Amino acid sequence: MKRLFFYSFTAIVCNLLLLGCTDLEEELNQNLTAAEAATQGSIEDALGAAKGLLVDFQDTDFMFVLQEHPSDEIAGPTRGTDWNDGGAWRALHLHTWNSSHPRVIGSWGSVLSGVFRSVEALGFEGSASQIAQANFLRSFYIYNATDLFGTVPIREPGEDLASLPSITADRTQAIDLAIEGIEPVVEDLPDGAIPSQLNRYAGYALLAKMYLNRAVYKATDADGTPQEGPYTFPPEDMAKVIQYCDEIINSGKYAIEDEYFSSFSPTNSETSSEVIFVSENTNEFGGQIRRFNFMTLHYNQNPGSWNGFVTLSDFYDSFEDTDIRKSQELPDLTENSGLKAGFLLGQQFTRVYDDVATLSEETIDFLRERVVTDASNNPVQNSDGTFTIVDRQGIPLSFTRDFDLFNSSESKGIRVVKYQPDYTNINIPNQDFVFYRYADILLMKAEALLRTGDTGTALTIVNDIRMKRGASMLPALTEADLLAERGRELYWEGHRRNDQIRFGTLLDPVDQRSEKSDRTKLVYPIPAEALATNPNLSQNPGY
């Protein structure tokens, strides 16, 4: 008889996920049979624990930064002593990370926790829908671990938790395990299009994503070194991508939004027709969505932020000026703050619609520290009702195209506002973090069509999206065009590294990184602590 061991959360994280902890703060509580375990919990509780870990994907200290900072979309310049962090942000942009990098360690722990928790849920009896949801989460976490780290330690349901995981899957094996885990039961997922639910359309999106990237993981040398492409995408895999995208497209439950930024508003899951699957937030219990603004906006903007990450000018230049994804005034955003959605470049303003003479003394004091003032230290209101924001030295704040990764001033770099601040509760915003949305589904289908020779239909799909976004129609479609369009549509959503690997551009030089990177950088290293506690793991080549 297999026996299940129940540990405290600390013990699970430290020992079972093999993160290298040596002092367990909690002792083994019980040694239970599977029958006894059924009285100690439920699949519903275990599913809640596994689903709860999705919140880490919206935290800019975990998987999001590993997917974005090494790409051509984001950089984290050091500003004096701000954002130095031991060179952690520079290392991600320069592709010089190692197995001790804090974001690598944190992401490994998080995504492997997700694998563990979802497998734990499969150890309980449940309905067909509950079993399918647990399998969805297991496949979701395995896929993300495969993409980032290549190697995934996995337990089977009901395994002895005091032993090492019975499966140590390399990336060629792990992607098949992830697909095989969800594909047979995807129809058992709930049919409702509720983005916060582990729903059937999220399952289709995950399967399309896995089949689209499967060729990348299969292209691995015998010693585990990832190949950099160009990749051979089997027609049968591309047919699966089209099949699962069509399940979503033909459902009639989703449509491209007329208002692009509605998918990132404080009410995105309630109002956007594009949102398929999210990590849910509320004003009572929120995740880390606020970081998406705090990490880039200046200290003196609204909300007052951390003045950190920027986008690269070449990426910014890939947008046409008419493209609403580049920059757009939004009533709830612009009226509250003077901010625009999209990219921020040049002089920055804040907005107060009342005449300065009628403002409260509290508001006046707030503005004095942040905007241009006159000789009497009173805020100077511009003719359009705005105030000119200044930096901490009192100089008008004008964001520049250029930045220095090692030593930037406060104003260097183009900033980005994708998820709009929730001005009803800045620190605990209501909007949900989006994993999958309809535009991504359409672009995945277009890519699969392009890779199987149907360039005409692929071009039509891309141009339909571009028309909605105010961009001009493309006369033809190449792989480079499609990668660029995915960047314009999905920027700062956590997809860019994955896309660039598939299209063979991640290792190419970009601003502040002048040399081509070695192909070993296509996966991250396994943290040293994990290697020390699990002899079945081997370090990825190049580390």
Coordinates of C-alpha atoms in Angstrom, one line a residue, residues 27-343:
E27 CA 8.2 18.3 11.8
L28 CA 6.4 15.5 9.9
N29 CA 2.9 15.5 11.2
Q30 CA 1.4 12.2 10.2
N31 CA 2.0 9.0 8.2
L32 CA -1.3 8.3 6.5
T33 CA -2.7 5.8 4.1
A34 CA -4.6 7.0 1.1
A35 CA -7.9 6.1 2.8
E36 CA -6.9 8.0 5.9
A37 CA -5.8 11.0 3.9
A38 CA -9.2 11.4 2.5
T39 CA -10.4 12.5 5.9
Q40 CA -7.6 15.1 6.2
G41 CA -8.4 17.2 3.2
S42 CA -10.2 17.3 -0.1
I43 CA -9.5 17.8 -3.8
E44 CA -11.3 21.1 -3.5
D45 CA -8.8 22.3 -0.9
A46 CA -5.8 20.9 -2.8
L47 CA -7.0 22.6 -6.1
G48 CA -7.3 25.9 -4.2
A49 CA -3.8 25.6 -3.0
A50 CA -2.5 24.8 -6.5
K51 CA -4.5 27.5 -8.2
G52 CA -3.4 30.0 -5.5
L53 CA 0.2 29.7 -6.8
L54 CA -0.8 31.3 -10.1
V55 CA -0.5 34.6 -8.3
D56 CA 3.3 34.4 -8.6
F57 CA 3.1 34.9 -12.3
Q58 CA 1.9 38.5 -11.7
D59 CA 4.8 39.2 -9.4
T60 CA 7.7 41.1 -11.0
D61 CA 10.1 39.1 -8.9
F62 CA 9.3 35.7 -10.4
M63 CA 8.5 34.2 -13.8
F64 CA 7.4 37.4 -15.5
V65 CA 10.8 38.9 -15.3
L66 CA 12.5 35.8 -16.6
Q67 CA 10.2 35.9 -19.6
E68 CA 10.6 39.6 -20.3
H69 CA 13.9 41.0 -19.2
P70 CA 16.2 38.9 -21.4
S71 CA 14.1 39.9 -24.4
D72 CA 14.0 43.0 -26.6
E73 CA 11.1 44.5 -24.6
I74 CA 12.4 45.4 -21.1
A75 CA 15.5 46.5 -19.4
G76 CA 16.2 47.5 -15.8
P77 CA 18.7 50.4 -15.7
T78 CA 20.6 51.2 -12.5
R79 CA 19.8 54.8 -11.4
G80 CA 22.5 55.9 -9.0
T81 CA 22.1 53.6 -6.1
D82 CA 18.5 52.7 -7.1
W83 CA 17.8 49.4 -8.9
N84 CA 21.4 48.2 -8.5
D85 CA 20.3 45.1 -6.5
G86 CA 23.7 43.5 -6.9
G87 CA 23.5 43.6 -10.6
A88 CA 20.5 41.3 -10.8
W89 CA 18.5 43.3 -13.3
R90 CA 21.5 44.0 -15.5
A91 CA 22.4 40.3 -15.6
L92 CA 19.0 39.4 -17.0
H93 CA 19.3 41.9 -19.8
L94 CA 23.0 41.0 -20.5
H95 CA 22.3 37.2 -20.4
T96 CA 24.9 36.8 -17.6
W97 CA 22.7 35.2 -14.9
N98 CA 23.9 32.2 -13.0
S99 CA 22.4 29.6 -10.7
S100 CA 22.5 32.0 -7.7
H101 CA 20.4 34.7 -9.4
P102 CA 17.5 35.6 -7.0
R103 CA 14.9 35.6 -9.8
V104 CA 16.0 32.2 -11.0
I105 CA 15.9 30.7 -7.5
G106 CA 12.5 32.3 -6.8
S107 CA 11.0 31.2 -10.1
W108 CA 12.2 27.6 -9.7
G109 CA 10.7 27.4 -6.2
S110 CA 7.4 28.9 -7.4
V111 CA 6.8 26.8 -10.5
L112 CA 7.9 23.6 -8.9
S113 CA 5.5 24.3 -6.0
G114 CA 2.8 24.5 -8.6
V115 CA 3.7 21.2 -10.0
F116 CA 3.7 19.6 -6.5
R117 CA 0.4 21.1 -5.4
S118 CA -1.4 20.1 -8.6
V119 CA -0.1 16.5 -8.3
E120 CA -1.2 16.5 -4.7
A121 CA -4.7 17.4 -5.8
L122 CA -4.7 14.4 -8.1
G123 CA -4.1 12.2 -5.0
F124 CA -7.7 12.8 -3.9
E125 CA -10.9 11.4 -5.3
G126 CA -13.0 14.0 -7.1
S127 CA -15.4 14.6 -10.0
A128 CA -14.4 14.4 -13.6
S129 CA -14.3 18.2 -13.7
Q130 CA -12.1 18.4 -10.6
I131 CA -9.7 15.8 -11.9
A132 CA -9.5 17.7 -15.2
Q133 CA -8.8 21.0 -13.4
A134 CA -6.0 19.4 -11.4
N135 CA -4.5 18.0 -14.6
F136 CA -4.8 21.4 -16.3
L137 CA -2.8 23.0 -13.5
R138 CA -0.2 20.1 -13.5
S139 CA 0.3 20.6 -17.2
F140 CA 0.4 24.4 -16.9
Y141 CA 3.1 24.3 -14.3
I142 CA 5.1 21.5 -16.0
Y143 CA 5.0 23.5 -19.3
N144 CA 6.2 26.7 -17.7
A145 CA 9.0 24.8 -15.8
T146 CA 10.0 23.1 -19.1
D147 CA 10.1 26.4 -20.9
L148 CA 12.3 28.1 -18.2
F149 CA 14.5 25.3 -16.8
G150 CA 14.4 22.4 -19.2
T151 CA 14.4 19.8 -16.5
V152 CA 11.3 19.1 -14.3
P153 CA 11.2 16.7 -11.3
I154 CA 7.7 15.3 -11.0
R155 CA 5.9 13.0 -8.6
E156 CA 3.1 10.7 -9.5
P157 CA -0.1 11.1 -7.4
G158 CA 0.2 9.2 -4.1
E159 CA 4.0 8.8 -4.1
D160 CA 5.9 8.7 -0.9
L161 CA 6.6 12.4 -0.2
A162 CA 9.7 11.5 1.9
S163 CA 11.4 10.2 -1.2
L164 CA 12.8 12.0 -4.3
P165 CA 10.4 12.5 -7.2
S166 CA 10.2 9.3 -9.3
I167 CA 10.4 11.3 -12.6
T168 CA 13.1 13.6 -13.7
A169 CA 12.0 14.7 -17.1
D170 CA 14.2 16.6 -19.6
R171 CA 12.6 19.1 -21.9
T172 CA 12.0 16.6 -24.7
Q173 CA 10.1 14.4 -22.2
A174 CA 8.4 17.0 -20.1
I175 CA 6.5 18.7 -22.9
D176 CA 4.9 15.3 -23.8
L177 CA 4.0 14.7 -20.2
A178 CA 2.4 18.1 -20.0
I179 CA 0.4 17.5 -23.2
E180 CA -0.6 14.0 -22.3
G181 CA -1.8 15.2 -18.9
I182 CA -4.5 17.6 -20.1
E183 CA -5.4 16.5 -23.7
P184 CA -7.5 13.4 -22.8
V185 CA -9.5 15.3 -20.2
V186 CA -9.8 18.8 -21.6
E187 CA -13.5 18.3 -22.5
D188 CA -14.1 17.6 -18.8
L189 CA -13.1 21.2 -17.8
P190 CA -16.0 23.6 -17.1
D191 CA -17.5 24.9 -20.3
G192 CA -18.3 28.4 -19.0
A193 CA -16.2 31.3 -20.2
I194 CA -15.3 32.6 -16.7
P195 CA -11.7 33.8 -16.9
S196 CA -10.9 33.1 -13.2
Q197 CA -12.2 29.6 -13.6
L198 CA -10.0 26.7 -14.8
N199 CA -12.2 26.5 -17.8
R200 CA -12.2 24.5 -21.1
Y201 CA -11.0 27.4 -23.2
A202 CA -8.0 27.9 -21.0
G203 CA -7.3 24.2 -21.6
Y204 CA -7.5 24.7 -25.4
A205 CA -5.2 27.7 -25.2
L206 CA -2.7 25.8 -23.1
L207 CA -2.7 22.9 -25.6
A208 CA -2.3 25.3 -28.5
K209 CA 0.6 27.0 -26.7
M210 CA 2.3 23.6 -26.0
Y211 CA 2.0 22.2 -29.5
L212 CA 3.3 25.5 -30.9
N213 CA 6.4 25.3 -28.8
R214 CA 6.9 21.5 -28.8
A215 CA 9.5 21.6 -31.6
V216 CA 11.7 24.0 -29.6
Y217 CA 11.9 21.6 -26.7
K218 CA 12.5 18.6 -28.9
A219 CA 15.5 20.3 -30.5
T220 CA 17.8 19.4 -27.7
D221 CA 21.3 17.9 -27.8
A222 CA 22.0 14.6 -26.1
D223 CA 23.8 16.4 -23.3
G224 CA 20.8 18.7 -22.7
T225 CA 22.1 21.7 -24.6
P226 CA 19.1 23.5 -26.3
Q227 CA 19.4 24.0 -30.0
E228 CA 18.8 27.6 -31.3
G229 CA 17.0 26.7 -34.5
P230 CA 15.8 27.3 -37.0
Y231 CA 13.3 24.7 -35.8
T232 CA 11.3 22.2 -37.8
F233 CA 7.7 22.5 -36.8
P234 CA 5.9 19.2 -37.6
P235 CA 2.7 19.7 -39.7
E236 CA 0.8 17.5 -37.2
D237 CA 1.8 19.8 -34.3
M238 CA 0.7 22.8 -36.3
A239 CA -2.6 21.1 -37.1
K240 CA -3.2 20.6 -33.4
V241 CA -2.5 24.3 -32.8
I242 CA -5.1 25.2 -35.4
Q243 CA -7.5 22.7 -34.0
Y244 CA -7.4 24.0 -30.5
C245 CA -7.4 27.7 -31.6
D246 CA -10.5 26.9 -33.7
E247 CA -12.2 25.4 -30.6
I248 CA -11.9 28.8 -29.0
I249 CA -12.6 30.9 -32.1
N250 CA -15.7 28.8 -33.1
S251 CA -17.2 28.9 -29.6
G252 CA -18.5 32.4 -30.1
K253 CA -17.6 33.3 -26.6
Y254 CA -14.7 35.7 -27.5
A255 CA -14.0 38.6 -29.8
I256 CA -11.3 41.2 -30.5
E257 CA -11.9 44.2 -28.4
D258 CA -12.6 47.6 -30.0
E259 CA -10.8 49.1 -27.0
Y260 CA -7.4 47.4 -26.8
F261 CA -6.6 48.5 -23.2
S262 CA -9.9 47.2 -21.8
S263 CA -8.2 43.8 -21.4
F264 CA -5.9 45.5 -18.7
S265 CA -8.4 47.8 -17.0
P266 CA -9.4 47.5 -13.4
T267 CA -12.5 45.6 -14.6
N268 CA -10.9 43.6 -17.3
S269 CA -12.4 40.2 -16.6
E270 CA -15.9 41.6 -16.4
T271 CA -15.8 43.9 -19.4
S272 CA -13.3 42.6 -22.0
S273 CA -14.4 40.2 -24.7
E274 CA -10.8 38.9 -25.1
V275 CA -9.9 37.6 -21.7
I276 CA -9.8 33.8 -21.5
F277 CA -7.8 32.9 -18.3
V278 CA -6.5 35.0 -15.5
S279 CA -5.0 35.0 -12.0
E280 CA -7.8 36.7 -10.1
N281 CA -7.5 39.9 -8.0
T282 CA -10.0 42.0 -6.0
N283 CA -9.7 45.2 -4.0
E284 CA -10.0 43.1 -0.9
F285 CA -7.4 40.5 -1.8
G286 CA -5.1 41.4 -4.6
G287 CA -1.9 40.1 -6.1
Q288 CA 0.9 42.1 -7.4
I289 CA -0.6 43.9 -10.4
R290 CA 0.3 47.3 -8.9
R291 CA 4.0 46.4 -9.6
F292 CA 3.4 46.7 -13.3
N293 CA 3.0 50.4 -12.8
F294 CA 5.2 50.9 -9.8
M295 CA 8.2 49.2 -11.5
T296 CA 8.3 51.7 -14.4
L297 CA 6.6 55.1 -13.4
H298 CA 8.5 57.9 -11.8
Y299 CA 8.4 58.7 -8.1
N300 CA 6.5 61.9 -8.8
Q301 CA 3.8 60.5 -11.1
N302 CA 0.4 59.2 -10.0
P303 CA 0.7 56.7 -8.6
G304 CA 4.0 57.6 -7.1
S305 CA 6.2 54.7 -8.1
W306 CA 9.7 53.2 -8.1
N307 CA 11.2 54.6 -11.3
G308 CA 12.6 51.4 -12.7
F309 CA 12.1 49.4 -15.9
V310 CA 12.0 50.8 -19.4
T311 CA 11.4 49.5 -22.9
L312 CA 14.0 49.6 -25.7
S313 CA 13.7 52.3 -28.3
D314 CA 14.0 49.8 -31.2
F315 CA 10.9 48.0 -29.8
Y316 CA 9.1 51.3 -29.4
D317 CA 9.9 52.2 -33.0
S318 CA 8.2 49.1 -34.3
F319 CA 4.8 50.7 -33.7
E320 CA 3.1 53.1 -36.1
D321 CA 2.0 56.4 -34.6
T322 CA -1.6 55.5 -35.5
D323 CA -1.5 52.2 -33.6
I324 CA -3.5 52.6 -30.4
R325 CA -1.3 50.0 -28.7
K326 CA 1.5 52.6 -28.8
S327 CA -0.3 55.4 -26.9
Q328 CA -3.8 56.2 -26.1
E329 CA -5.7 58.5 -23.7
L330 CA -8.2 56.7 -21.6
P331 CA -10.8 58.6 -19.6
D332 CA -10.4 56.8 -16.2
L333 CA -6.6 56.9 -16.5
T334 CA -5.8 60.3 -18.1
E335 CA -8.4 62.2 -16.1
N336 CA -7.1 60.8 -12.8
S337 CA -3.4 61.2 -13.5
G338 CA -2.5 62.8 -16.8
L339 CA -1.0 59.4 -17.9
K340 CA -1.6 57.7 -21.2
A341 CA -1.9 54.0 -21.7
G342 CA 1.0 52.5 -23.7
F343 CA 4.4 54.1 -23.9

